[in-house]
Coordinates of C-alpha atoms in Angstrom, one line a residue:
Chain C
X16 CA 70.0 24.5 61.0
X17 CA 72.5 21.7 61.7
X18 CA 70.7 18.4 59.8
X19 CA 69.8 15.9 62.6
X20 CA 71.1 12.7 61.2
X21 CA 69.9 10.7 64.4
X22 CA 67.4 8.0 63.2
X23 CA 67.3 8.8 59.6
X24 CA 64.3 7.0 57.3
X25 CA 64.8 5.3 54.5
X26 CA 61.5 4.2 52.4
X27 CA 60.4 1.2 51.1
X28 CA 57.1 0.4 49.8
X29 CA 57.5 -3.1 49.0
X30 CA 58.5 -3.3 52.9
X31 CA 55.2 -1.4 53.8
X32 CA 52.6 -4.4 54.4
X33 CA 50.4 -3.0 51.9
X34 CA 49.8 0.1 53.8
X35 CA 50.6 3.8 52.3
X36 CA 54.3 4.9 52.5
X37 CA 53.3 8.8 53.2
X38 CA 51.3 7.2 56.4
X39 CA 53.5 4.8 57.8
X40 CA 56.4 7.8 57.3
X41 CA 54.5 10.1 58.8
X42 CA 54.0 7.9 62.0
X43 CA 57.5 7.0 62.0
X44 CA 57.9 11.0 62.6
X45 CA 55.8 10.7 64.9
X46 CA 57.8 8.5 67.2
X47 CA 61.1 10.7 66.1
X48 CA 62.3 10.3 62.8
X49 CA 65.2 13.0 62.3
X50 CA 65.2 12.7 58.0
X51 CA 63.8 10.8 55.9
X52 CA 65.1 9.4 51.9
X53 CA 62.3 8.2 49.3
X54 CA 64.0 5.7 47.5
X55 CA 62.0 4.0 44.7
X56 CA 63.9 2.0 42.4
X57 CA 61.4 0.8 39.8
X58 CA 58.4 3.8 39.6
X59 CA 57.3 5.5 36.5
X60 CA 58.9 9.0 37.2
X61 CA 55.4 10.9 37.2
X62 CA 54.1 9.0 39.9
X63 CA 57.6 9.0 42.0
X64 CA 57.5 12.9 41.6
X65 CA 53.7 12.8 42.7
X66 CA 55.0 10.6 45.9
X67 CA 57.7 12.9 46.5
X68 CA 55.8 16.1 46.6
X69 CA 53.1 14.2 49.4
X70 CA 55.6 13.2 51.3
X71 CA 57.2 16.7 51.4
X72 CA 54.1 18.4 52.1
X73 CA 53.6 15.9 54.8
X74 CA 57.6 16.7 56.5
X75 CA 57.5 20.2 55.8
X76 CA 55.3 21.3 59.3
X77 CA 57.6 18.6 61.6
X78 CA 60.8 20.8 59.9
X79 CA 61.9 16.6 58.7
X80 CA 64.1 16.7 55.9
X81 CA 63.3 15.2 52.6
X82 CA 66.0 13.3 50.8
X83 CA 65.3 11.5 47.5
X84 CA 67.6 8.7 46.4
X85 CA 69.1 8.4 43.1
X86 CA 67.3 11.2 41.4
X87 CA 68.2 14.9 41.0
X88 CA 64.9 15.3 38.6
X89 CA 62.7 14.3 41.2
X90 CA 64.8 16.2 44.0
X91 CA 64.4 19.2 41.7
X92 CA 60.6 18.8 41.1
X93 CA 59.5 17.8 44.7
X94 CA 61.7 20.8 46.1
X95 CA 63.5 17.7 48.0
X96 CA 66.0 19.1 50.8
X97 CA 68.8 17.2 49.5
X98 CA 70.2 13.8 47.0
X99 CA 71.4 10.6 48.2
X100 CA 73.5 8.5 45.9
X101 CA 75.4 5.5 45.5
X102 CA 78.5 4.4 43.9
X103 CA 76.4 3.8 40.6
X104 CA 74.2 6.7 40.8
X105 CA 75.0 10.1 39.9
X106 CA 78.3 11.1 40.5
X107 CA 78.2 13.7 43.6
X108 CA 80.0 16.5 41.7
X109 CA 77.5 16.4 39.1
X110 CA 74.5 16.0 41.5
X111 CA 76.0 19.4 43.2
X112 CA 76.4 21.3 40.1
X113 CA 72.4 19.9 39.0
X114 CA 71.5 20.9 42.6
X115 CA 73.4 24.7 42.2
X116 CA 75.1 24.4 45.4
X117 CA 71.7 23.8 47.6
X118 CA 70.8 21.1 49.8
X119 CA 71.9 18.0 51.4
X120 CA 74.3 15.8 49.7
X121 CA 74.6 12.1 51.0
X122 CA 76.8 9.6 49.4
X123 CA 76.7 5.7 50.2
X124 CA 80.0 3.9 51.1
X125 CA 81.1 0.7 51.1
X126 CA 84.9 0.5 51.4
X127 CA 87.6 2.1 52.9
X128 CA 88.7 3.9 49.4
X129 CA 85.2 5.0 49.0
X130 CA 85.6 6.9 52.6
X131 CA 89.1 8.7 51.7
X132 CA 87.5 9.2 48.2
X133 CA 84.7 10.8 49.9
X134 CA 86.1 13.1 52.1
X135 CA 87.6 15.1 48.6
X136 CA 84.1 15.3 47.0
X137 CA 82.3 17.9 49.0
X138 CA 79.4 15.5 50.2
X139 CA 77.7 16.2 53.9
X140 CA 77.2 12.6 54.9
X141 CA 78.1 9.1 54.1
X142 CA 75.6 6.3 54.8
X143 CA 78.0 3.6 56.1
X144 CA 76.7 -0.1 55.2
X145 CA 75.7 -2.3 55.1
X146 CA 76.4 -2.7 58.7
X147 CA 75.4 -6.5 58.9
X148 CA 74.2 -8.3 56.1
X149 CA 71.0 -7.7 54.6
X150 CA 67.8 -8.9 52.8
X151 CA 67.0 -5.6 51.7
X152 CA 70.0 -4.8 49.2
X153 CA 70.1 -8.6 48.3
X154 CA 73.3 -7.4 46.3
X155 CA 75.2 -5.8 48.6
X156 CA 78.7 -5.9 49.4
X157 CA 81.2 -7.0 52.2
X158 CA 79.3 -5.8 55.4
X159 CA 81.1 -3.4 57.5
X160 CA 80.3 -5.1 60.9
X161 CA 81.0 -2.8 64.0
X162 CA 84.1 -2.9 64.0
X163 CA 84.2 -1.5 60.5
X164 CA 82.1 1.3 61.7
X165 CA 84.5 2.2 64.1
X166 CA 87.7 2.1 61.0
X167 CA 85.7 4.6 59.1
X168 CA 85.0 7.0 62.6
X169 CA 88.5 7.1 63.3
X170 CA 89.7 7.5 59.2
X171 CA 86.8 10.3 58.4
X172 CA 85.5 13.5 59.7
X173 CA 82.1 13.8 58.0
X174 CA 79.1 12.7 59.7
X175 CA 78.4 9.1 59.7
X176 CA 75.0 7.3 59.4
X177 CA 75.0 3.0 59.9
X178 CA 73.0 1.7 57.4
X179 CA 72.0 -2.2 57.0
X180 CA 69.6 -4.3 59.1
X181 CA 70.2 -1.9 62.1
X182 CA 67.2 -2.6 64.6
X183 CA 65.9 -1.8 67.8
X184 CA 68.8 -4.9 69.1
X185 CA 71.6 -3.4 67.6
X186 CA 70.8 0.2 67.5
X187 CA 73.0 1.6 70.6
X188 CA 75.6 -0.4 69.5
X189 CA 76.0 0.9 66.2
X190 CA 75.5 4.3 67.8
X191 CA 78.9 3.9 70.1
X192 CA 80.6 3.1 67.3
X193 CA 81.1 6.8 66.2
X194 CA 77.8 6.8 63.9
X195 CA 75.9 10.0 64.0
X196 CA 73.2 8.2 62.9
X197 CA 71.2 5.2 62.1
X198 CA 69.6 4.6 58.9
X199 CA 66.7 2.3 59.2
X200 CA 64.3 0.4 56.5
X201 CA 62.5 -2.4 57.6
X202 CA 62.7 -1.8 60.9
X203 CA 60.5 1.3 60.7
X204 CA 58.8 0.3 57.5
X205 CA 57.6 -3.2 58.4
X206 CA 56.7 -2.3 61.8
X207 CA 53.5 -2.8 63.3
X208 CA 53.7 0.3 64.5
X209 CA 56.3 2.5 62.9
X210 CA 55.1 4.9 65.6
X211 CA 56.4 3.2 68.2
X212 CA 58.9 1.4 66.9
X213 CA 60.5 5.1 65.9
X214 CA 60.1 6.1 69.7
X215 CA 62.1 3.0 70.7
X216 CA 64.9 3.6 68.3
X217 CA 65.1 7.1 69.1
X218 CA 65.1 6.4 72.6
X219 CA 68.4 4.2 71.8
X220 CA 69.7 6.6 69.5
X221 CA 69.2 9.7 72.0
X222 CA 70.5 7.6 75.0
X223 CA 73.9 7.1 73.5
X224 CA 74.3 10.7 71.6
X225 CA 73.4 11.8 75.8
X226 CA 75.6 9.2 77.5
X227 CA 77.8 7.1 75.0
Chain G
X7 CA 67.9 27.0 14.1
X8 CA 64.6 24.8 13.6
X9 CA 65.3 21.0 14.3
X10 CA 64.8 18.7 11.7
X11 CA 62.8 15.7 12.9
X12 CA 63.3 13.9 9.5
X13 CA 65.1 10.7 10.6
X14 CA 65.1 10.8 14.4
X15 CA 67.1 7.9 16.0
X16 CA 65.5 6.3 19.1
X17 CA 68.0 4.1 20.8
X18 CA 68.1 0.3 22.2
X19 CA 71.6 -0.8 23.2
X20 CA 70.1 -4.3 23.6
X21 CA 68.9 -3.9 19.9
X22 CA 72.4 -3.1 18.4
X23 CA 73.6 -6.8 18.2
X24 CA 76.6 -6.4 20.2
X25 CA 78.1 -3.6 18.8
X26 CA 78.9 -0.3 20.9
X27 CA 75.8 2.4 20.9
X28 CA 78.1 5.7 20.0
X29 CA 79.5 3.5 17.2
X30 CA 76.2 2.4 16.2
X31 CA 74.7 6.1 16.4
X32 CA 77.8 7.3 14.7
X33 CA 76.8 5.3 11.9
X34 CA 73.5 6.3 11.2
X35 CA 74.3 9.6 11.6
X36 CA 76.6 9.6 9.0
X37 CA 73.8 7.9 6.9
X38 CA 71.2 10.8 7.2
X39 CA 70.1 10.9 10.9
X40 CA 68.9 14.7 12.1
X41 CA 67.9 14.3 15.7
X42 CA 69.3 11.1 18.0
X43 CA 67.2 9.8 21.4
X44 CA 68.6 7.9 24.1
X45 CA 66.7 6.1 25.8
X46 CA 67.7 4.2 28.4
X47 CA 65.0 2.4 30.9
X48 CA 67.3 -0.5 33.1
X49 CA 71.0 1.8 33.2
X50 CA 72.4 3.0 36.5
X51 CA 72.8 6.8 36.5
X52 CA 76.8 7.0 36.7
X53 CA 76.2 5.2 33.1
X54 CA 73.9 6.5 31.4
X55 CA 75.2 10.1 32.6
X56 CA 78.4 8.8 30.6
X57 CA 76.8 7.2 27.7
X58 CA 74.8 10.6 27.5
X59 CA 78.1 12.0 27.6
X60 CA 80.0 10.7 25.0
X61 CA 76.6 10.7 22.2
X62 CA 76.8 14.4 23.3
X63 CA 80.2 14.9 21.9
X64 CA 79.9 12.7 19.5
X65 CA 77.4 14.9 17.9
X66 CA 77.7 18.2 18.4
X67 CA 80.4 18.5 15.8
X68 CA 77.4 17.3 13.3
X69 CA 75.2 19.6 14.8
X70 CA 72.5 17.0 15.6
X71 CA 70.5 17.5 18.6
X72 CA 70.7 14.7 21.2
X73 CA 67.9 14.3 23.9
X74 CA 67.2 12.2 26.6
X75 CA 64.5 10.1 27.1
X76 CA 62.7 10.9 30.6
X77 CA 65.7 11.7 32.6
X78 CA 65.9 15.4 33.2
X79 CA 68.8 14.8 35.6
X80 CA 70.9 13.0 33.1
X81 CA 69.7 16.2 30.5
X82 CA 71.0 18.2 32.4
X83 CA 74.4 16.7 33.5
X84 CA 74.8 15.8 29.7
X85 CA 74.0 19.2 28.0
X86 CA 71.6 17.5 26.0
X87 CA 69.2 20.0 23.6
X88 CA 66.0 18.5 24.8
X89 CA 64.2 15.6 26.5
X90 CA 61.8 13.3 25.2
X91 CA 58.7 12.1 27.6
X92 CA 55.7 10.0 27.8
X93 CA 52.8 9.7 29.3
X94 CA 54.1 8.0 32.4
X95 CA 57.2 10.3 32.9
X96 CA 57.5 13.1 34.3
X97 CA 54.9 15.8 33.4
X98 CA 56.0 18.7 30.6
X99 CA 55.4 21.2 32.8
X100 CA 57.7 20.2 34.9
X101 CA 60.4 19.3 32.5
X102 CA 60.2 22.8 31.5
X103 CA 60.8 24.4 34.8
X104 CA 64.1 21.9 35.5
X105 CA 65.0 22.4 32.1
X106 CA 64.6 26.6 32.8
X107 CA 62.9 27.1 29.4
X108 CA 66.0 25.9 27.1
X109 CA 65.8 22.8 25.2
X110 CA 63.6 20.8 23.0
X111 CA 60.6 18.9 24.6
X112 CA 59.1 16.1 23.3
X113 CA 55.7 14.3 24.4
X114 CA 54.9 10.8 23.2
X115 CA 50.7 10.6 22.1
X116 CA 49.3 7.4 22.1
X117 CA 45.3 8.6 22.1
X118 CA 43.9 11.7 20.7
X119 CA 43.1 12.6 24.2
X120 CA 46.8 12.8 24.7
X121 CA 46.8 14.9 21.3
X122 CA 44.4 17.5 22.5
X123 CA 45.7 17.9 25.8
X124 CA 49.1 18.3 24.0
X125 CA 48.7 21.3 22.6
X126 CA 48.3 23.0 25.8
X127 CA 51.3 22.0 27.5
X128 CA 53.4 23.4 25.7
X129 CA 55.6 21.1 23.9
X130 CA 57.7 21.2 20.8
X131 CA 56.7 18.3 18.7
X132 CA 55.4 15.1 19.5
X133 CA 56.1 11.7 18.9
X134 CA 53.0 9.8 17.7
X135 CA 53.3 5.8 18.1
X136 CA 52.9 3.2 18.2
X137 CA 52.2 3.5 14.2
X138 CA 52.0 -0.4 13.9
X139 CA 52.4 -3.0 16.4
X140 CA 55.8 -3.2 17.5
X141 CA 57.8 -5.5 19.4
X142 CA 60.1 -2.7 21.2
X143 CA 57.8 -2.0 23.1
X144 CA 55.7 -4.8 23.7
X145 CA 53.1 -3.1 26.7
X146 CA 52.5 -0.3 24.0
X147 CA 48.9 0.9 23.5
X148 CA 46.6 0.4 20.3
X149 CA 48.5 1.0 17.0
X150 CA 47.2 4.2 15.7
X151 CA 47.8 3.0 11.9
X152 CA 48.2 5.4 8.8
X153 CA 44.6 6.6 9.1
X154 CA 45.0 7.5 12.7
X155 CA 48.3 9.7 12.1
X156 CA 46.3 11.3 9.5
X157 CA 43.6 12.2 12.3
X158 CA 46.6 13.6 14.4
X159 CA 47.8 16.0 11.9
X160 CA 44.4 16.9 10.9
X161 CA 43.9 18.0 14.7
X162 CA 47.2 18.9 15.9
X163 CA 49.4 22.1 14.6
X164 CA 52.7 20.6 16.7
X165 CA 55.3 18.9 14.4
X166 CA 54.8 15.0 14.8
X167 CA 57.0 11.7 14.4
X168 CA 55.8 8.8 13.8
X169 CA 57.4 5.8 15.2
X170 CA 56.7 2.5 15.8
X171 CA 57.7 -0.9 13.6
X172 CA 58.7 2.3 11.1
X173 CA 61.3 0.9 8.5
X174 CA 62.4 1.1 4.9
X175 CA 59.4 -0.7 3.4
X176 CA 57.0 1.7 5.2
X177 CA 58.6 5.2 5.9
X178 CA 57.4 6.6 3.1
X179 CA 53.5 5.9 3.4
X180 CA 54.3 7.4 7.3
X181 CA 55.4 10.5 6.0
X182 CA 52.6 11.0 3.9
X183 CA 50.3 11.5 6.5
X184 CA 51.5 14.6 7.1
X185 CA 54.5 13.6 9.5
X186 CA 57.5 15.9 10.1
X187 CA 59.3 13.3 10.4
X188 CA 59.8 9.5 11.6
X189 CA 61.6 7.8 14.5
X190 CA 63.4 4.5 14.1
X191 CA 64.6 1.6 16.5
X192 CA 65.0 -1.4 15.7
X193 CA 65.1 -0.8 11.5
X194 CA 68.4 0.9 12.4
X195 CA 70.2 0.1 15.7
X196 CA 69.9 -3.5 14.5
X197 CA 70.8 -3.1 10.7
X198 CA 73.7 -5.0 9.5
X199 CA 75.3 -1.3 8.3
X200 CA 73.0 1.4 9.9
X201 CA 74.7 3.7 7.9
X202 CA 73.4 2.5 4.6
X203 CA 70.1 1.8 6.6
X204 CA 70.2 5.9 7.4
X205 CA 70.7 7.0 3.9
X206 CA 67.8 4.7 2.3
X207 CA 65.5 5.9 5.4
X208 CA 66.8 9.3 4.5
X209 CA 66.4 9.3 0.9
X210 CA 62.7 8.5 1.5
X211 CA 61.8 10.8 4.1
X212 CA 63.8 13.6 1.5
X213 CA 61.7 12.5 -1.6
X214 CA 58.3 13.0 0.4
X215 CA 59.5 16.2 2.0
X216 CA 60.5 17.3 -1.7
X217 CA 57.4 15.8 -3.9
X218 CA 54.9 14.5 -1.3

């Protein structure tokens, strides 16, 4: 089955208002979450294991693909559907030999030379950001703006996912920019309802895949 | 061949004063070390997949076994012989399934509860600390002092290491409580020649083996 990259999850529990991440996740599906990434940078790795295997009990019925950031171990022990990584995590080439081949394999870019780079390394996806600066990744580099988005369409033939304070504003135009995808955190995750603020961004999302 | 946990290196990069970790390890290895840990608990993956890396090669031509603390992933990418976990990492079991049976597997005991439950998950040795209060650690649990190591290997059939504050002045009262072996951190990542620090550590570790 062809992944469905449209409005793609990505966790965090510090973004959660106190409320469980497997709950507010699974409401986001709910309203039309495509995929979903744990990514937990500071957890004990027994407890982000345990957290990965409920949350891919929990995606497994809805047919939601599980991606865990960072981590092979955990992709390997929580039966993840795929890896994420960054340009300081694993190397990709390594994650696919750890992974034997299997899975999804996502790979975070941030300039142009990590896009040609990419495009030689056998990944399935790049998460392009961040898109517009961000409070999230306090550290995060140059954002690509839209008109960045649109460089990397045009240079690169792997699917593309906008990552970086894309919202229910800015979705559909990050969308016509070539994107395949939108990658969202606090937008979903600090919602009051991540239900419903899921079915709005899907909305956008399927609007532009339908019409442009 | 059966490891030899006599001198078993625990590493701290921020413990070795400046000086590069392989060089460091090199050192002590030359000095007596038989089985090195790397442990790394702030390190992007890229890094410590490389640092894993190049300990790997530098000891395989000396034949002693590198593992990696928690990281399965990195284990794996580095074909390390083993990992080392504790109680908060991931479980045995599952270190053993990722690991597909191969490799050396090491749990850290910090109550008897630990110790009893130990035996049935089938690891190879464990690592039972702290022995005194240390400052590596400084969140570590109640010291299990010399009596308490003497309970553990009264109770416990697995090989054990000691470790915690364990240094030149002490090694040799820890060994007499029945340890296989002992594991060092700060006595030799931060000794002015941890080479020299190796072969004293090493020469009392032998004598006890030899006379008790």
């Amino acid at each position: 089955m062809r992944p469905d990259y449209g409005l793609y999850l990505v966790t965090d529990r510090a973004l959660c208002l106190g409320r469980d991440l497997v709950d507010v996740v699974a409401a986001a599906v709910r309203g039309g979450v495509t995929m979903v990434q744990l990514r937990e940078k500071d957890c004990d790795t027994r407890e982000f294991v345990a957290l990965a295997r409920r949350l891919k009990q929990m995606l497994e019925p809805h047919r939601v693909p599980l991606l865990i950031n960072d981590r092979v171990d955990v992709a390997l022990a929580c039966g993840a559907d795929g890896v994420h990584v960054g340009q300081s995590d694993m190397h990709p080439k390594d994650v696919r030999t750890l992974m034997g081949g299997k899975g999804l394999l996502g790979l975070s870019v941030e300039t142009m030379e990590h896009v040609r780079e990419a495009e030689t390394l056998g990944v399935d996806y790049l998460g392009v950001g961040p898109v517009y600066a961000t409070s999230t990744k306090p550290d995060h580099s140059e954002p690509w703006g839209l008109d960045g988005l649109r460089r990397v369409r045009e240079a690169c033939s792997l699917p593309l996912v906008g990552i970086g304070s894309v919202n229910a504003e800015n979705v559909a135009s990050v969308m016509r920019q070539g994107m395949d995808g939108v990658a969202v955190v606090s937008a979903l995750c600090s919602a009051d309802s991540p239900e419903q603020a899921a079915r709005h961004m899907f909305a956008s999302v399927e609007s532009v895949r339908r019409n442009g």
